[in-house]
Coordinates of C-alpha atoms and ligand atoms in Angstrom, one line a residue:
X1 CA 7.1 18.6 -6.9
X2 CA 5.2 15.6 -8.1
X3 CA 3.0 14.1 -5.8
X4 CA 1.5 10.2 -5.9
X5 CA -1.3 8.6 -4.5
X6 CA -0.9 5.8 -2.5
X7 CA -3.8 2.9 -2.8
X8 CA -5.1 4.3 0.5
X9 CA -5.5 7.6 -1.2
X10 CA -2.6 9.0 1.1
X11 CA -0.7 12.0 -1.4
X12 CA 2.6 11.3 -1.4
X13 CA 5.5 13.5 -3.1
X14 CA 7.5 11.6 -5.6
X15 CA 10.9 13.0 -4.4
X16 CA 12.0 13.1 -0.7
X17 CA 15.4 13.2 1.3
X18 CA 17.3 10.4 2.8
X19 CA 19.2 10.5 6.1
X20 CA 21.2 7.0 6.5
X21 CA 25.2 7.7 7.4
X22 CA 23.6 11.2 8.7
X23 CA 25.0 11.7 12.3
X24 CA 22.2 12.8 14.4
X25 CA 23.8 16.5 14.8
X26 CA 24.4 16.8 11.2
X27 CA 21.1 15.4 10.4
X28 CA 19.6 18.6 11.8
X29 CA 21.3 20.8 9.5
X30 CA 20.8 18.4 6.5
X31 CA 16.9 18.4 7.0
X32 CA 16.9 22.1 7.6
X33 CA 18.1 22.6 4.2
X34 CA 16.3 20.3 2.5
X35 CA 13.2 21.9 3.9
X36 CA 14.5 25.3 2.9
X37 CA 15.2 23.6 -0.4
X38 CA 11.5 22.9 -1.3
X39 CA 11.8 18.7 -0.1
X40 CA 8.7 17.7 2.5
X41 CA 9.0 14.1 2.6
X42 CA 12.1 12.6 4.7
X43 CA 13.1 9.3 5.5
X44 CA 14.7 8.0 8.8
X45 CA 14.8 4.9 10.5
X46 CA 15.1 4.2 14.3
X47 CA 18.7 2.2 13.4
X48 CA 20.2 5.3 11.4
X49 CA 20.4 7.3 15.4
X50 CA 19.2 10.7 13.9
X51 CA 15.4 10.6 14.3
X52 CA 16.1 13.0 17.5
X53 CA 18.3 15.2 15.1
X54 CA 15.6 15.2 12.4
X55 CA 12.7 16.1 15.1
X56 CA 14.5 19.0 16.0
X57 CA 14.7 20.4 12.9
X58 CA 10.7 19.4 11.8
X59 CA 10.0 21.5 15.4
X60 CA 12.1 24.6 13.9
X61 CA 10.6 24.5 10.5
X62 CA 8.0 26.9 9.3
X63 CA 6.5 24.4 6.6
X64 CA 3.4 23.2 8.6
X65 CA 2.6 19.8 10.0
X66 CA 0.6 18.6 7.2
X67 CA 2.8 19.4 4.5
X68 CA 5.4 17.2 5.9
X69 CA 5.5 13.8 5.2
X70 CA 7.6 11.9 7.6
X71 CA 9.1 8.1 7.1
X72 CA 10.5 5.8 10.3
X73 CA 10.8 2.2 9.9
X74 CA 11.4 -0.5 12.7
X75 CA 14.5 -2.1 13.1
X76 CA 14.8 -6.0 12.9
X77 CA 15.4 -6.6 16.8
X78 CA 12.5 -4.5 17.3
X79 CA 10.1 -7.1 15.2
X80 CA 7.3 -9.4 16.4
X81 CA 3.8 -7.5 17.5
X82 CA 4.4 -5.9 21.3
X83 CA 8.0 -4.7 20.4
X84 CA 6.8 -2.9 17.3
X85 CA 4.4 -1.3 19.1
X86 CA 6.6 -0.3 21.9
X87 CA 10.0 0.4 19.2
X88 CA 7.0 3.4 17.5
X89 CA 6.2 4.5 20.9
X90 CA 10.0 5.5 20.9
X91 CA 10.5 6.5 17.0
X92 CA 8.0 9.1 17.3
X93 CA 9.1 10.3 21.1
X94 CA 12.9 10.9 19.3
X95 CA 10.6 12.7 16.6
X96 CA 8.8 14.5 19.0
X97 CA 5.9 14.0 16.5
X98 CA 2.6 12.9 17.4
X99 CA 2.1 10.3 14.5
X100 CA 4.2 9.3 11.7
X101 CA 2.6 9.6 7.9
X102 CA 4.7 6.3 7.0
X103 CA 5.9 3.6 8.5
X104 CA 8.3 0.3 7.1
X105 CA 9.2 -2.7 8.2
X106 CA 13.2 -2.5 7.7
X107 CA 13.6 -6.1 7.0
X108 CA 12.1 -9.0 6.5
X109 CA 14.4 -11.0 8.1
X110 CA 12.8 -14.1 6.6
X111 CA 15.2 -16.6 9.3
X112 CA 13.3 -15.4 12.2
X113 CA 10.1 -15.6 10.5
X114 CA 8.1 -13.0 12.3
X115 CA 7.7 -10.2 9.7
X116 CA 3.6 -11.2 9.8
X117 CA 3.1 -10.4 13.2
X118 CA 5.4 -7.2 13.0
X119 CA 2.9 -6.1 9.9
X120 CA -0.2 -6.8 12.6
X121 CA 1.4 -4.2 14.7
X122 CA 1.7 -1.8 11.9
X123 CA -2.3 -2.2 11.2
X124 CA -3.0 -1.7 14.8
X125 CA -1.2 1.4 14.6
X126 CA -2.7 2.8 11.3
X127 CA -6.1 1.8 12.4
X128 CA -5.6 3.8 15.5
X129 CA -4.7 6.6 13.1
X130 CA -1.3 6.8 14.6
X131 CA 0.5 6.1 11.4
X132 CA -0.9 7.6 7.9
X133 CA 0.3 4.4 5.7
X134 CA 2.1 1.7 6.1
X135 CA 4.5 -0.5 4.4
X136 CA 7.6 -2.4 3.8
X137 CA 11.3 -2.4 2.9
X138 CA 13.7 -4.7 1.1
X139 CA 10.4 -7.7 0.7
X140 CA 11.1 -10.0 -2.7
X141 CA 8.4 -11.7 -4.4
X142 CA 7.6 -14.6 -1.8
X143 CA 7.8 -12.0 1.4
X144 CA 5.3 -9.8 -0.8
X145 CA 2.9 -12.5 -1.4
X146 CA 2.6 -14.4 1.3
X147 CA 2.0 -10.5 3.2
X148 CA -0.7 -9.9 0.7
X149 CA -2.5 -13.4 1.5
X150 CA -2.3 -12.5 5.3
X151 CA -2.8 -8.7 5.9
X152 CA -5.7 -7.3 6.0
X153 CA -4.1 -3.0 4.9
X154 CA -1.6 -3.8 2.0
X155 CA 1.5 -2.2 2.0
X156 CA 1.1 1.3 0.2
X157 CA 4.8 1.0 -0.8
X158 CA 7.6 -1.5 -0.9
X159 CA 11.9 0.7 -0.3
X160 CA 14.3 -1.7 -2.3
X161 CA 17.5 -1.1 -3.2
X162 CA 17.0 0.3 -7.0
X163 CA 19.1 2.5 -9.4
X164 CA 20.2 1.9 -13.5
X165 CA 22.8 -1.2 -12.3
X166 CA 19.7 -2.9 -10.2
X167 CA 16.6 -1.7 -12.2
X168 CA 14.4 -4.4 -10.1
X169 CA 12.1 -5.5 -13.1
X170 CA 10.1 -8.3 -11.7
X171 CA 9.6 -6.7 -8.1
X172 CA 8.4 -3.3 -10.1
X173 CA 6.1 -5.4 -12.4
X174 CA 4.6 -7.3 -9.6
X175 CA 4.0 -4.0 -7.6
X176 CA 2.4 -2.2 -10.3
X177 CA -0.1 -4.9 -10.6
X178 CA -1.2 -4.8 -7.1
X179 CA -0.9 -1.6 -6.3
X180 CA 1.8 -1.0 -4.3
X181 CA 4.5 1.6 -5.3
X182 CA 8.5 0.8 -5.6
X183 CA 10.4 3.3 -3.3
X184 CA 14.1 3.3 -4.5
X185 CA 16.7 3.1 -1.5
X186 CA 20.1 3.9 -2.9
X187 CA 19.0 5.8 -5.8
X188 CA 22.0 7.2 -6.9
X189 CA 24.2 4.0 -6.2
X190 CA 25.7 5.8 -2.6
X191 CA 27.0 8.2 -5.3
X192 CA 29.1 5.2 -7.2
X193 CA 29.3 3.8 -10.4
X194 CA 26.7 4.7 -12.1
X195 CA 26.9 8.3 -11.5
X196 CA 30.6 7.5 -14.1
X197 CA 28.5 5.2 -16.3
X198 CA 29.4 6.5 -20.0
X199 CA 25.9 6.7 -20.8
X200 CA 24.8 8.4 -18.3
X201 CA 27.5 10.9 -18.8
X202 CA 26.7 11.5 -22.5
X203 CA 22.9 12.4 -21.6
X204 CA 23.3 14.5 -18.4
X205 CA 25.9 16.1 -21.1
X206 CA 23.2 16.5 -24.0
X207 CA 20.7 17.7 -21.6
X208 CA 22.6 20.0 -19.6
X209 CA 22.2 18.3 -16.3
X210 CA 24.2 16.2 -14.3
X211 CA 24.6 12.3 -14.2
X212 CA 22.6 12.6 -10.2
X213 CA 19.7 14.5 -12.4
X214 CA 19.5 12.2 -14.7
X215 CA 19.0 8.6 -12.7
X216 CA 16.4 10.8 -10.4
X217 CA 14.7 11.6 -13.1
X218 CA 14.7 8.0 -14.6
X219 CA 13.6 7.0 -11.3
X220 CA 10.5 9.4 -11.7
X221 CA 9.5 9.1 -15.2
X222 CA 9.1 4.9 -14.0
X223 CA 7.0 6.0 -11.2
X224 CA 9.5 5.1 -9.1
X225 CA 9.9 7.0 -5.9
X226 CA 13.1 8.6 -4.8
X227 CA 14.5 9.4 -1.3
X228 CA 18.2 10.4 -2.3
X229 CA 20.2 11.4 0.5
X230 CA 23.0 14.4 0.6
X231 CA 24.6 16.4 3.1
X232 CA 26.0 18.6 0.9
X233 CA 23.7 21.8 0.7
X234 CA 24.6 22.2 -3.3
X235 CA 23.6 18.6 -4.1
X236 CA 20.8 19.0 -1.7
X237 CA 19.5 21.4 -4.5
X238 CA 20.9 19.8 -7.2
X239 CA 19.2 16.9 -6.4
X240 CA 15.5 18.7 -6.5
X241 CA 16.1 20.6 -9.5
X242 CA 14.3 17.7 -11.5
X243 CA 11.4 18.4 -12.9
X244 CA 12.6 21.0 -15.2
X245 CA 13.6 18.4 -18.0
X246 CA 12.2 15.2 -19.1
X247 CA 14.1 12.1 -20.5
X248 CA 12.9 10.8 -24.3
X249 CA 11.5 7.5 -24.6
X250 CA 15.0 6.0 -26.3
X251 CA 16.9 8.0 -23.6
X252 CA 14.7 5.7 -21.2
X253 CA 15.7 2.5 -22.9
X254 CA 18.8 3.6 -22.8
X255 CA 19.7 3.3 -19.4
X256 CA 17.2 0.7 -18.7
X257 CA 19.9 -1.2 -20.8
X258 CA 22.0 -0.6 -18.4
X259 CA 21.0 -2.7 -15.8
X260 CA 23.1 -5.6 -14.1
X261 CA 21.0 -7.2 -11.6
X262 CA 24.0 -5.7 -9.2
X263 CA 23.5 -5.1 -5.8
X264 CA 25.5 -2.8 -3.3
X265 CA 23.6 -3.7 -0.2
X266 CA 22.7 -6.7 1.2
X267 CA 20.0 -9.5 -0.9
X268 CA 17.1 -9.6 2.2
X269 CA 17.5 -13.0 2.5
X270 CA 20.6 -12.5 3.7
X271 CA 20.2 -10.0 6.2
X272 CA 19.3 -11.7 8.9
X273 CA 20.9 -9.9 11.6
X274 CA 19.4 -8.2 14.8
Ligands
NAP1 N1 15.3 0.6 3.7 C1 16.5 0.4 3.6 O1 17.0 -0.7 3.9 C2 17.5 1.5 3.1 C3 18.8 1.2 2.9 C4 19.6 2.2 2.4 C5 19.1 3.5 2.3 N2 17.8 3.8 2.6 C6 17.3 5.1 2.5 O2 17.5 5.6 1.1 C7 18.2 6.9 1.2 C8 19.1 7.1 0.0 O3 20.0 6.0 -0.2 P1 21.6 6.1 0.2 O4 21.8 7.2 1.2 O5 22.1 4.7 0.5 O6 22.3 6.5 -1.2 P2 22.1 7.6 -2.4 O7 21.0 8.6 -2.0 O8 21.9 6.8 -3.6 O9 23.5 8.3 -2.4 C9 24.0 9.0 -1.4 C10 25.5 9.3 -1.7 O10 25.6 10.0 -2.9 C11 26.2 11.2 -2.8 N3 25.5 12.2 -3.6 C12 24.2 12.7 -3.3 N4 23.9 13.5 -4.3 C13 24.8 13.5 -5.2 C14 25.0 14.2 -6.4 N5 24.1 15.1 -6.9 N6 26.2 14.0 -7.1 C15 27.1 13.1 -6.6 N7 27.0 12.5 -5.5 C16 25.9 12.7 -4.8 C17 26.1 11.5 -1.3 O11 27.2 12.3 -0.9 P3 27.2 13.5 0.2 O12 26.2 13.1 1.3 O13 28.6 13.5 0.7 O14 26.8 14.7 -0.6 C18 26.1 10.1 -0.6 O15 27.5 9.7 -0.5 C19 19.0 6.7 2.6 O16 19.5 7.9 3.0 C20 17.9 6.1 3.4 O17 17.0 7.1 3.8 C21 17.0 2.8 3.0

């Protein structure tokens, strides 16, 4: 596993394991493997209903406290500053955890304007030591800035929607400049097109992986980090047998050829609902 540091000096690993379209019993079984699989970081969100399933399998685990790393985010009708606090109050109850080591704002939700005073809630909680590091998810250039001027902790990490078709360039080039790491959300495309792209299929051929290996390892080698999600126990592994190989520098350009600016989910400034 390859670990990061976050600007707060957090450790980070590179590679964790997403739970979205997990149903909350399934998600227990799903996390139990991926812990048994070698994956400590895993990301959940108080709108994908399985932070209770993913507690219970954190509680049975053997891999201690502090090697987990452990991702909630708060949902859009949760935002503004007393509902944050309150909508955490009942993330980490479902997790049955005592504090989280990340945690996102889900949206911006730029129509209702209140993503600012959401954030404050998120500094309140880190500086009560209740969360490890903070962040964001799905915030475009202006959403980015205009947090930057007002915050006072900066996000350690923007999630964004991110694989070869949508290689988010500018957003990637303004958060290596102030620090802030790109999380891909949908790294694998929801398992789409990409995974049939031609050129993808011709180097997971040449290196004797498969196309999934391949974009994850893009993902890495760009410092990118990657939260795909699986409930298939062979993919599960699959997925985190990555860091055996490494991509060349033309297979690199390659696929960052391939990008279309194409999006699967929703542009933030569009998702605006509650
Ligand atoms: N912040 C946000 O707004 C946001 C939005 C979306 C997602 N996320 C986070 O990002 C995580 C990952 O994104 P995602 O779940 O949308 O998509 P993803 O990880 O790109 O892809 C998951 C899909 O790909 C399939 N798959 C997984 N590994 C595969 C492999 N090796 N070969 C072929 N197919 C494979 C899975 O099928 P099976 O499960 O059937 O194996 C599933 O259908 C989510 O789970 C969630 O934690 C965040």
């Amino acid at each position: 596993m390859d670990f990061i540091t976050l600007n707060n000096g957090k450790k980070m690993p590179q590679l964790g394991f997403g739970v979205w379209q997990v149903e909350d019993d399934q998600a227990t079984a799903s996390v139990a493997k991926a812990l048994e699989t070698g994956y400590t970081s895993i990301d959940t969100a108080m709108i994908y209903k399985n932070e209770k399933g993913v507690g219970k399998a954190l509680k049975e685990t053997s891999v201690p406290r502090e090697d987990l790393f452990i991702t909630t985010k708060v949902w859009n009708s949760d935002q503004g500053y007393e509902n944050t606090l309150r909508a955490f109050d009942e993330s980490l109850e479902r997790l049955g955890l005592d504090y989280v080591d990340l945690y996102l704002i889900h949206w911006p939700t730029p129509e209702f304007d209140n993503y600012i005073d959401t954030y404050k809630a998120l500094e309140k909680l880190y500086k009560d030591g209740r969360v490890k590091s903070i962040g964001v998810c799905n915030f475009e250039l202006e959403h980015l800035e205009r947090l930057l001027a007002e915050c006072e902790v900066p996000p350690v990490l923007n999630q964004v929607e991110c694989h070869p078709y949508l290689a988010q360039n500018a957003l990637k080039e303004f958060c290596t400049l102030n620090n802030i790491f790109v999380e891909a959300w949908s790294p694998l495309d929801q398992g789409g097109e990409v995974l049939k792209d031609e050129t993808i299929q011709k180097i997971a051929e040449a290196k004797g992986k498969s196309p999934a290996q391949v974009v994850l390892r893009w993902h890495l080698q760009n410092d990118t980090i990657v939260i795909p999600k699986s409930v298939t126990p062979s993919r599960i592994e699959e997925n985190f047998d990555v860091f055996d190989f490494e991509l060349t520098e033309a297979e690199m350009n390659e696929i960052d050829g391939l990008n279309k600016d194409r999006r699967k989910g929703a542009h933030p400034n569009e998702m605006n609902v509650r």
